[in-house]
Amino acid sequence: MKYAVIRFPGSNCDWDMYYVLRDQLKVEPIFVDYRETNLPIDVVAVIVPGGFSYGDYLRSGAIARFAPIMEDIKKFAEAGNPVLGVCNGFQILTEAHLLPGGLRKNQHLEFICQQQDLFVQNNQTTFSNQFKPGEKVMMPVAHGDGNYYCDDVTLQQLRTHNQIVLTYSKNPNGSVADIAGIVNEQGNVMGMMPHPERASELVLGGTDGLRLFQSVVTRQLQK
Amino acid sequence: MYNVKVYVTYKASILDPQGEAVKMALHRLEFTNVQAVTQGKYFELTITKTTQSIEEQVEKMCTELLTNTNMESYRYEIEELTTEG
């Protein structure tokens, strides 16, 4: 039962994820290089960490989509297994068409790095079952391209299928409908701009993020 | 041989924050008559002729990589280069 953390050239939140998985959650993390073509067979969840894969060339996440490991991540996701993309990981998952919509430059063009209040809109997912409905939680954001966009039809679908998991309190970047995190229609792929791995220890200012990972682990143990 | 120019911009319905910032700066340069600025990306591709249609190839390059069709639109110009001699 391993939790895979994918490393692209330019990933920079990979160790943060690793530490949280190993030291806070006491599960077994494993780094998987982007050049691999297969995930190890005992992997139960995939995490695509934040950073600036391929230097954000062309568009954030656009080149990472073509990394060799992505084919197997797609298969893993299509089989219903949990995949979490944080920040650049979210951007990669939208570019890979595993999640709808895309991330634009922040409306005010500034890179934002701050503690961010969020609302849990759906606490029934693999990634949010340890929160209360409507709960206000805090996780840091740190991004330049976090301005979520989807067209009206897609937004309606997100609402109909309860795919909006996290929204911003005081929208910091211009995202459509204050969206901070969504799941796919099946509910097994999640993308979010805030960093739960940076809110998983009291010494770092909060543990709301830890509960997001605990949600995944809890679901896994129920299987 | 083809020379292909591809232009990518945000869709018209989407606010382009960089374009807006450039517009404001132009206004400060006293070009207050600038009504709108669209900032985009420009690609120049040199492509060898194959049996596959060049339009089909460029179309696929645009939709699969050069643009994010969720939020960007594209147009292109294809010029066939004549070899001399």
mmCIF file of C-alpha atoms in Angstrom:
data_model
loop_
_atom_site.group_PDB
_atom_site.id
_atom_site.type_symbol
_atom_site.label_atom_id
_atom_site.label_comp_id
_atom_site.label_asym_id
_atom_site.label_seq_id
_atom_site.Cartn_x
_atom_site.Cartn_y
_atom_site.Cartn_z
ATOM 1 C CA MET A 1 0.000 0.000 0.000
ATOM 2 C CA LYS A 2 2.178 2.824 -1.302
ATOM 3 C CA TYR A 3 1.357 6.454 -1.961
ATOM 4 C CA ALA A 4 3.136 7.621 -5.111
ATOM 5 C CA VAL A 5 4.490 11.169 -5.325
ATOM 6 C CA ILE A 6 5.280 11.986 -8.961
ATOM 7 C CA ARG A 7 8.413 14.011 -9.651
ATOM 8 C CA PHE A 8 8.733 16.104 -12.801
ATOM 9 C CA PRO A 9 11.667 18.339 -13.644
ATOM 10 C CA GLY A 10 10.705 21.452 -11.703
ATOM 11 C CA SER A 11 8.501 19.793 -9.068
ATOM 12 C CA ASN A 12 9.337 21.457 -5.752
ATOM 13 C CA CYS A 13 6.688 20.348 -3.245
ATOM 14 C CA ASP A 14 7.589 16.661 -3.605
ATOM 15 C CA TRP A 15 9.495 16.359 -0.326
ATOM 16 C CA ASP A 16 6.788 18.256 1.581
ATOM 17 C CA MET A 17 4.293 15.634 0.384
ATOM 18 C CA TYR A 18 6.701 12.834 1.249
ATOM 19 C CA TYR A 19 7.214 14.099 4.806
ATOM 20 C CA VAL A 20 3.485 14.488 5.448
ATOM 21 C CA LEU A 21 2.753 10.990 4.169
ATOM 22 C CA ARG A 22 5.602 9.371 6.096
ATOM 23 C CA ASP A 23 5.782 11.386 9.334
ATOM 24 C CA GLN A 24 2.234 12.657 9.849
ATOM 25 C CA LEU A 25 0.099 9.961 8.243
ATOM 26 C CA LYS A 26 2.465 7.038 8.879
ATOM 27 C CA VAL A 27 1.808 5.567 5.441
ATOM 28 C CA GLU A 28 4.423 4.501 2.925
ATOM 29 C CA PRO A 29 5.329 7.128 0.319
ATOM 30 C CA ILE A 30 7.323 6.402 -2.820
ATOM 31 C CA PHE A 31 8.764 8.853 -5.347
ATOM 32 C CA VAL A 32 7.976 7.993 -8.955
ATOM 33 C CA ASP A 33 10.071 9.630 -11.660
ATOM 34 C CA TYR A 34 8.285 11.192 -14.646
ATOM 35 C CA ARG A 35 10.345 9.000 -17.012
ATOM 36 C CA GLU A 36 8.885 5.782 -15.609
ATOM 37 C CA THR A 37 6.207 4.180 -17.749
ATOM 38 C CA ASN A 38 4.456 2.240 -14.984
ATOM 39 C CA LEU A 39 3.389 2.984 -11.439
ATOM 40 C CA PRO A 40 4.569 0.328 -8.951
ATOM 41 C CA ILE A 41 1.802 -2.287 -8.617
ATOM 42 C CA ASP A 42 1.271 -1.725 -4.878
ATOM 43 C CA VAL A 43 0.436 1.981 -5.316
ATOM 44 C CA VAL A 44 -2.998 2.864 -3.882
ATOM 45 C CA ALA A 45 -3.004 6.616 -4.536
ATOM 46 C CA VAL A 46 -1.127 9.079 -6.756
ATOM 47 C CA ILE A 47 -0.159 12.596 -5.751
ATOM 48 C CA VAL A 48 0.998 15.134 -8.317
ATOM 49 C CA PRO A 49 2.815 17.776 -6.263
ATOM 50 C CA GLY A 50 3.261 21.476 -6.808
ATOM 51 C CA GLY A 51 6.152 23.257 -8.454
ATOM 52 C CA PHE A 52 6.979 24.563 -11.892
ATOM 53 C CA SER A 53 7.177 21.469 -14.066
ATOM 54 C CA TYR A 54 9.123 22.175 -17.254
ATOM 55 C CA GLY A 55 9.505 25.786 -16.141
ATOM 56 C CA ASP A 56 5.818 26.463 -16.890
ATOM 57 C CA TYR A 57 6.870 26.675 -20.558
ATOM 58 C CA LEU A 58 3.977 27.166 -22.983
ATOM 59 C CA ARG A 59 1.356 26.934 -20.178
ATOM 60 C CA SER A 60 1.561 25.636 -16.623
ATOM 61 C CA GLY A 61 1.299 21.857 -16.800
ATOM 62 C CA ALA A 62 1.100 21.719 -20.596
ATOM 63 C CA ILE A 63 4.374 19.874 -21.205
ATOM 64 C CA ALA A 64 4.147 17.595 -18.156
ATOM 65 C CA ARG A 65 1.059 16.049 -19.712
ATOM 66 C CA PHE A 66 3.348 14.338 -22.230
ATOM 67 C CA ALA A 67 5.699 12.811 -19.641
ATOM 68 C CA PRO A 68 5.963 9.004 -19.980
ATOM 69 C CA ILE A 69 4.387 8.315 -16.545
ATOM 70 C CA MET A 70 1.199 10.205 -17.449
ATOM 71 C CA GLU A 71 -0.215 7.345 -19.548
ATOM 72 C CA ASP A 72 -0.221 5.032 -16.559
ATOM 73 C CA ILE A 73 -1.597 7.758 -14.271
ATOM 74 C CA LYS A 74 -4.506 8.120 -16.706
ATOM 75 C CA LYS A 75 -5.150 4.382 -16.594
ATOM 76 C CA PHE A 76 -4.867 4.426 -12.801
ATOM 77 C CA ALA A 77 -7.420 7.253 -12.624
ATOM 78 C CA GLU A 78 -9.761 5.653 -15.135
ATOM 79 C CA ALA A 79 -9.763 2.519 -12.974
ATOM 80 C CA GLY A 80 -11.267 4.638 -10.190
ATOM 81 C CA ASN A 81 -8.177 5.012 -8.002
ATOM 82 C CA PRO A 82 -7.502 8.268 -6.118
ATOM 83 C CA VAL A 83 -5.346 10.903 -7.810
ATOM 84 C CA LEU A 84 -4.653 14.246 -6.111
ATOM 85 C CA GLY A 85 -3.065 17.196 -7.890
ATOM 86 C CA VAL A 86 -1.982 20.201 -5.840
ATOM 87 C CA CYS A 87 -1.146 23.580 -7.401
ATOM 88 C CA ASN A 88 1.007 22.704 -10.425
ATOM 89 C CA GLY A 89 -0.433 19.207 -9.997
ATOM 90 C CA PHE A 90 -3.917 20.674 -10.512
ATOM 91 C CA GLN A 91 -2.705 22.484 -13.621
ATOM 92 C CA ILE A 92 -1.217 19.234 -14.968
ATOM 93 C CA LEU A 93 -4.433 17.271 -14.346
ATOM 94 C CA THR A 94 -6.519 19.839 -16.253
ATOM 95 C CA GLU A 95 -4.031 19.857 -19.142
ATOM 96 C CA ALA A 96 -4.190 16.045 -19.157
ATOM 97 C CA HIS A 97 -8.006 16.281 -19.379
ATOM 98 C CA LEU A 98 -8.413 14.347 -16.149
ATOM 99 C CA LEU A 99 -10.238 17.390 -14.752
ATOM 100 C CA PRO A 100 -12.405 19.966 -16.562
ATOM 101 C CA GLY A 101 -11.464 23.619 -17.073
ATOM 102 C CA GLY A 102 -8.063 25.242 -16.755
ATOM 103 C CA LEU A 103 -5.964 27.672 -14.723
ATOM 104 C CA ARG A 104 -5.268 31.192 -15.972
ATOM 105 C CA LYS A 105 -2.915 33.837 -14.683
ATOM 106 C CA ASN A 106 -4.179 35.453 -11.495
ATOM 107 C CA GLN A 107 -6.516 38.302 -12.327
ATOM 108 C CA HIS A 108 -4.273 40.932 -10.706
ATOM 109 C CA LEU A 109 -1.163 39.303 -12.273
ATOM 110 C CA GLU A 110 0.625 39.050 -8.930
ATOM 111 C CA PHE A 111 2.046 35.868 -7.493
ATOM 112 C CA ILE A 112 0.146 35.281 -4.262
ATOM 113 C CA CYS A 113 1.602 33.563 -1.227
ATOM 114 C CA GLN A 114 -0.630 33.705 1.835
ATOM 115 C CA GLN A 115 -2.732 31.798 4.345
ATOM 116 C CA GLN A 116 -6.103 31.297 2.724
ATOM 117 C CA ASP A 117 -9.529 30.664 4.238
ATOM 118 C CA LEU A 118 -11.566 28.089 2.334
ATOM 119 C CA PHE A 119 -15.027 26.575 2.599
ATOM 120 C CA VAL A 120 -15.653 22.842 2.301
ATOM 121 C CA GLN A 121 -18.546 22.608 -0.163
ATOM 122 C CA ASN A 122 -18.676 18.837 -0.424
ATOM 123 C CA ASN A 123 -17.513 16.631 2.431
ATOM 124 C CA GLN A 124 -18.629 13.372 0.809
ATOM 125 C CA THR A 125 -15.594 12.831 -1.414
ATOM 126 C CA THR A 126 -12.540 10.610 -1.079
ATOM 127 C CA PHE A 127 -10.570 13.770 -0.317
ATOM 128 C CA SER A 128 -12.884 15.616 2.071
ATOM 129 C CA ASN A 129 -14.703 13.085 4.274
ATOM 130 C CA GLN A 130 -12.878 14.233 7.420
ATOM 131 C CA PHE A 131 -14.367 17.745 7.194
ATOM 132 C CA LYS A 132 -17.763 19.037 8.241
ATOM 133 C CA PRO A 133 -20.100 20.361 5.528
ATOM 134 C CA GLY A 134 -19.574 24.093 5.015
ATOM 135 C CA GLU A 135 -16.604 24.086 7.366
ATOM 136 C CA LYS A 136 -14.164 26.979 7.145
ATOM 137 C CA VAL A 137 -10.591 25.762 6.913
ATOM 138 C CA MET A 138 -7.218 27.366 6.307
ATOM 139 C CA MET A 139 -4.492 26.279 3.910
ATOM 140 C CA PRO A 140 -1.759 28.342 2.255
ATOM 141 C CA VAL A 141 -1.877 29.310 -1.412
ATOM 142 C CA ALA A 142 1.236 30.082 -3.451
ATOM 143 C CA HIS A 143 0.674 30.551 -7.161
ATOM 144 C CA GLY A 144 0.747 32.859 -10.151
ATOM 145 C CA ASP A 145 -1.614 30.837 -12.355
ATOM 146 C CA GLY A 146 -4.427 29.838 -10.023
ATOM 147 C CA ASN A 147 -7.338 31.601 -11.657
ATOM 148 C CA TYR A 148 -9.689 28.707 -12.424
ATOM 149 C CA TYR A 149 -11.704 28.963 -15.597
ATOM 150 C CA CYS A 150 -14.456 26.862 -17.099
ATOM 151 C CA ASP A 151 -17.358 27.810 -19.355
ATOM 152 C CA ASP A 152 -20.933 28.126 -18.097
ATOM 153 C CA VAL A 153 -21.944 24.667 -19.301
ATOM 154 C CA THR A 154 -19.052 23.057 -17.437
ATOM 155 C CA LEU A 155 -19.779 25.107 -14.307
ATOM 156 C CA GLN A 156 -23.362 23.874 -14.386
ATOM 157 C CA GLN A 157 -22.097 20.293 -14.662
ATOM 158 C CA LEU A 158 -19.709 20.828 -11.741
ATOM 159 C CA ARG A 159 -22.636 22.054 -9.636
ATOM 160 C CA THR A 160 -25.048 19.334 -10.761
ATOM 161 C CA HIS A 161 -22.598 16.578 -9.874
ATOM 162 C CA ASN A 162 -21.400 18.218 -6.665
ATOM 163 C CA GLN A 163 -17.835 18.409 -7.991
ATOM 164 C CA ILE A 164 -16.878 21.680 -6.313
ATOM 165 C CA VAL A 165 -15.122 20.573 -3.126
ATOM 166 C CA LEU A 166 -13.358 23.746 -1.940
ATOM 167 C CA THR A 167 -14.115 27.420 -2.530
ATOM 168 C CA TYR A 168 -12.222 30.531 -1.481
ATOM 169 C CA SER A 169 -13.428 32.921 1.144
ATOM 170 C CA LYS A 170 -12.401 36.285 -0.387
ATOM 171 C CA ASN A 171 -11.430 35.041 -3.845
ATOM 172 C CA PRO A 172 -7.710 35.855 -4.159
ATOM 173 C CA ASN A 173 -7.165 35.215 -7.892
ATOM 174 C CA GLY A 174 -10.362 35.729 -9.896
ATOM 175 C CA SER A 175 -11.399 32.063 -10.144
ATOM 176 C CA VAL A 176 -14.814 31.330 -11.601
ATOM 177 C CA ALA A 177 -17.356 30.737 -8.786
ATOM 178 C CA ASP A 178 -14.563 31.130 -6.160
ATOM 179 C CA ILE A 179 -13.386 27.615 -7.049
ATOM 180 C CA ALA A 180 -10.291 26.429 -5.165
ATOM 181 C CA GLY A 181 -10.644 22.654 -5.656
ATOM 182 C CA ILE A 182 -12.762 20.257 -7.715
ATOM 183 C CA VAL A 183 -13.159 16.543 -8.329
ATOM 184 C CA ASN A 184 -13.982 14.756 -11.575
ATOM 185 C CA GLU A 185 -17.492 13.424 -12.076
ATOM 186 C CA GLN A 186 -16.500 10.013 -10.676
ATOM 187 C CA GLY A 187 -15.034 11.728 -7.611
ATOM 188 C CA ASN A 188 -11.686 9.935 -7.646
ATOM 189 C CA VAL A 189 -9.519 12.696 -9.171
ATOM 190 C CA MET A 190 -9.084 15.939 -7.271
ATOM 191 C CA GLY A 191 -7.258 19.128 -8.179
ATOM 192 C CA MET A 192 -6.762 22.093 -5.871
ATOM 193 C CA MET A 193 -4.647 25.245 -5.784
ATOM 194 C CA PRO A 194 -4.192 25.498 -1.969
ATOM 195 C CA HIS A 195 -1.417 23.433 -0.386
ATOM 196 C CA PRO A 196 -2.727 20.900 2.162
ATOM 197 C CA GLU A 197 0.824 19.612 2.694
ATOM 198 C CA ARG A 198 1.784 23.030 4.065
ATOM 199 C CA ALA A 199 -1.039 22.866 6.621
ATOM 200 C CA SER A 200 -0.377 19.449 8.104
ATOM 201 C CA GLU A 201 1.604 20.312 11.244
ATOM 202 C CA LEU A 202 0.763 22.724 14.042
ATOM 203 C CA VAL A 203 4.290 24.102 13.934
ATOM 204 C CA LEU A 204 3.557 25.251 10.354
ATOM 205 C CA GLY A 205 0.421 27.112 11.383
ATOM 206 C CA GLY A 206 -2.391 24.588 11.095
ATOM 207 C CA THR A 207 -3.512 21.031 10.470
ATOM 208 C CA ASP A 208 -6.578 21.491 8.273
ATOM 209 C CA GLY A 209 -4.629 20.166 5.306
ATOM 210 C CA LEU A 210 -3.768 16.979 7.148
ATOM 211 C CA ARG A 211 -7.444 16.033 7.259
ATOM 212 C CA LEU A 212 -7.566 16.069 3.469
ATOM 213 C CA PHE A 213 -4.886 13.365 3.369
ATOM 214 C CA GLN A 214 -6.549 11.551 6.279
ATOM 215 C CA SER A 215 -9.726 11.450 4.195
ATOM 216 C CA VAL A 216 -7.883 9.532 1.471
ATOM 217 C CA VAL A 217 -6.220 7.178 3.943
ATOM 218 C CA THR A 218 -9.530 6.554 5.766
ATOM 219 C CA ARG A 219 -11.242 5.629 2.487
ATOM 220 C CA GLN A 220 -8.360 3.335 1.661
ATOM 221 C CA LEU A 221 -8.622 1.520 4.993
ATOM 222 C CA GLN A 222 -12.377 1.030 4.484
ATOM 223 C CA LYS A 223 -11.736 -0.893 1.255
ATOM 224 C CA MET B 1 8.506 22.767 -46.960
ATOM 225 C CA TYR B 2 6.024 24.948 -45.171
ATOM 226 C CA ASN B 3 6.357 27.989 -43.009
ATOM 227 C CA VAL B 4 3.466 28.103 -40.561
ATOM 228 C CA LYS B 5 2.565 30.966 -38.259
ATOM 229 C CA VAL B 6 0.252 30.224 -35.339
ATOM 230 C CA TYR B 7 -1.400 32.895 -33.189
ATOM 231 C CA VAL B 8 -2.930 31.951 -29.843
ATOM 232 C CA THR B 9 -5.017 34.232 -27.628
ATOM 233 C CA TYR B 10 -7.540 33.872 -24.847
ATOM 234 C CA LYS B 11 -11.078 33.423 -26.182
ATOM 235 C CA ALA B 12 -12.891 36.703 -26.637
ATOM 236 C CA SER B 13 -15.262 35.887 -23.776
ATOM 237 C CA ILE B 14 -12.389 35.552 -21.295
ATOM 238 C CA LEU B 15 -10.776 38.508 -19.609
ATOM 239 C CA ASP B 16 -7.095 38.670 -20.554
ATOM 240 C CA PRO B 17 -5.424 40.135 -17.453
ATOM 241 C CA GLN B 18 -2.097 40.744 -19.202
ATOM 242 C CA GLY B 19 -3.800 42.548 -22.074
ATOM 243 C CA GLU B 20 -5.663 44.698 -19.558
ATOM 244 C CA ALA B 21 -2.415 45.579 -17.773
ATOM 245 C CA VAL B 22 -0.763 46.529 -21.083
ATOM 246 C CA LYS B 23 -3.783 48.654 -21.985
ATOM 247 C CA MET B 24 -3.528 50.540 -18.711
ATOM 248 C CA ALA B 25 0.175 51.152 -19.283
ATOM 249 C CA LEU B 26 -0.537 52.470 -22.796
ATOM 250 C CA HIS B 27 -3.079 54.848 -21.296
ATOM 251 C CA ARG B 28 -0.361 56.100 -18.972
ATOM 252 C CA LEU B 29 1.768 56.681 -22.051
ATOM 253 C CA GLU B 30 -1.113 58.989 -23.000
ATOM 254 C CA PHE B 31 -2.480 56.702 -25.713
ATOM 255 C CA THR B 32 -5.875 57.063 -24.104
ATOM 256 C CA ASN B 33 -7.576 56.127 -27.350
ATOM 257 C CA VAL B 34 -6.466 52.487 -27.007
ATOM 258 C CA GLN B 35 -9.738 50.656 -26.514
ATOM 259 C CA ALA B 36 -8.570 47.075 -26.164
ATOM 260 C CA VAL B 37 -5.366 45.044 -26.019
ATOM 261 C CA THR B 38 -5.140 41.318 -26.567
ATOM 262 C CA GLN B 39 -1.889 39.651 -25.617
ATOM 263 C CA GLY B 40 -1.168 36.246 -27.037
ATOM 264 C CA LYS B 41 1.433 33.750 -28.156
ATOM 265 C CA TYR B 42 3.086 33.465 -31.535
ATOM 266 C CA PHE B 43 4.689 30.335 -32.966
ATOM 267 C CA GLU B 44 6.610 29.924 -36.195
ATOM 268 C CA LEU B 45 6.967 26.388 -37.428
ATOM 269 C CA THR B 46 9.021 25.029 -40.283
ATOM 270 C CA ILE B 47 7.447 21.802 -41.433
ATOM 271 C CA THR B 48 8.562 19.288 -44.013
ATOM 272 C CA LYS B 49 6.004 18.168 -46.563
ATOM 273 C CA THR B 50 4.556 14.676 -46.019
ATOM 274 C CA THR B 51 1.649 12.742 -47.493
ATOM 275 C CA GLN B 52 -0.603 13.948 -44.667
ATOM 276 C CA SER B 53 -2.390 17.232 -45.285
ATOM 277 C CA ILE B 54 -0.608 20.196 -43.741
ATOM 278 C CA GLU B 55 -3.903 21.694 -42.516
ATOM 279 C CA GLU B 56 -4.784 18.498 -40.671
ATOM 280 C CA GLN B 57 -1.368 18.395 -39.051
ATOM 281 C CA VAL B 58 -1.407 22.034 -37.951
ATOM 282 C CA GLU B 59 -4.970 21.710 -36.697
ATOM 283 C CA LYS B 60 -3.945 18.778 -34.532
ATOM 284 C CA MET B 61 -0.841 20.589 -33.225
ATOM 285 C CA CYS B 62 -3.053 23.501 -32.228
ATOM 286 C CA THR B 63 -5.725 21.495 -30.442
ATOM 287 C CA GLU B 64 -3.401 18.946 -28.821
ATOM 288 C CA LEU B 65 -0.636 21.213 -27.577
ATOM 289 C CA LEU B 66 -0.270 24.805 -28.733
ATOM 290 C CA THR B 67 -3.592 25.942 -27.262
ATOM 291 C CA ASN B 68 -5.686 24.993 -24.279
ATOM 292 C CA THR B 69 -8.989 24.865 -26.107
ATOM 293 C CA ASN B 70 -10.889 25.359 -22.839
ATOM 294 C CA MET B 71 -9.839 28.957 -22.763
ATOM 295 C CA GLU B 72 -7.767 29.837 -25.811
ATOM 296 C CA SER B 73 -8.481 30.215 -29.504
ATOM 297 C CA TYR B 74 -6.039 30.027 -32.412
ATOM 298 C CA ARG B 75 -5.571 30.898 -36.021
ATOM 299 C CA TYR B 76 -2.773 30.097 -38.417
ATOM 300 C CA GLU B 77 -1.261 30.987 -41.748
ATOM 301 C CA ILE B 78 0.371 28.367 -43.929
ATOM 302 C CA GLU B 79 2.914 29.381 -46.532
ATOM 303 C CA GLU B 80 4.395 26.827 -48.882
ATOM 304 C CA LEU B 81 8.048 27.548 -49.542
ATOM 305 C CA THR B 82 9.131 27.066 -53.124
ATOM 306 C CA THR B 83 12.567 25.563 -53.520
ATOM 307 C CA GLU B 84 14.720 27.332 -56.024
ATOM 308 C CA GLY B 85 16.462 25.819 -59.017
#
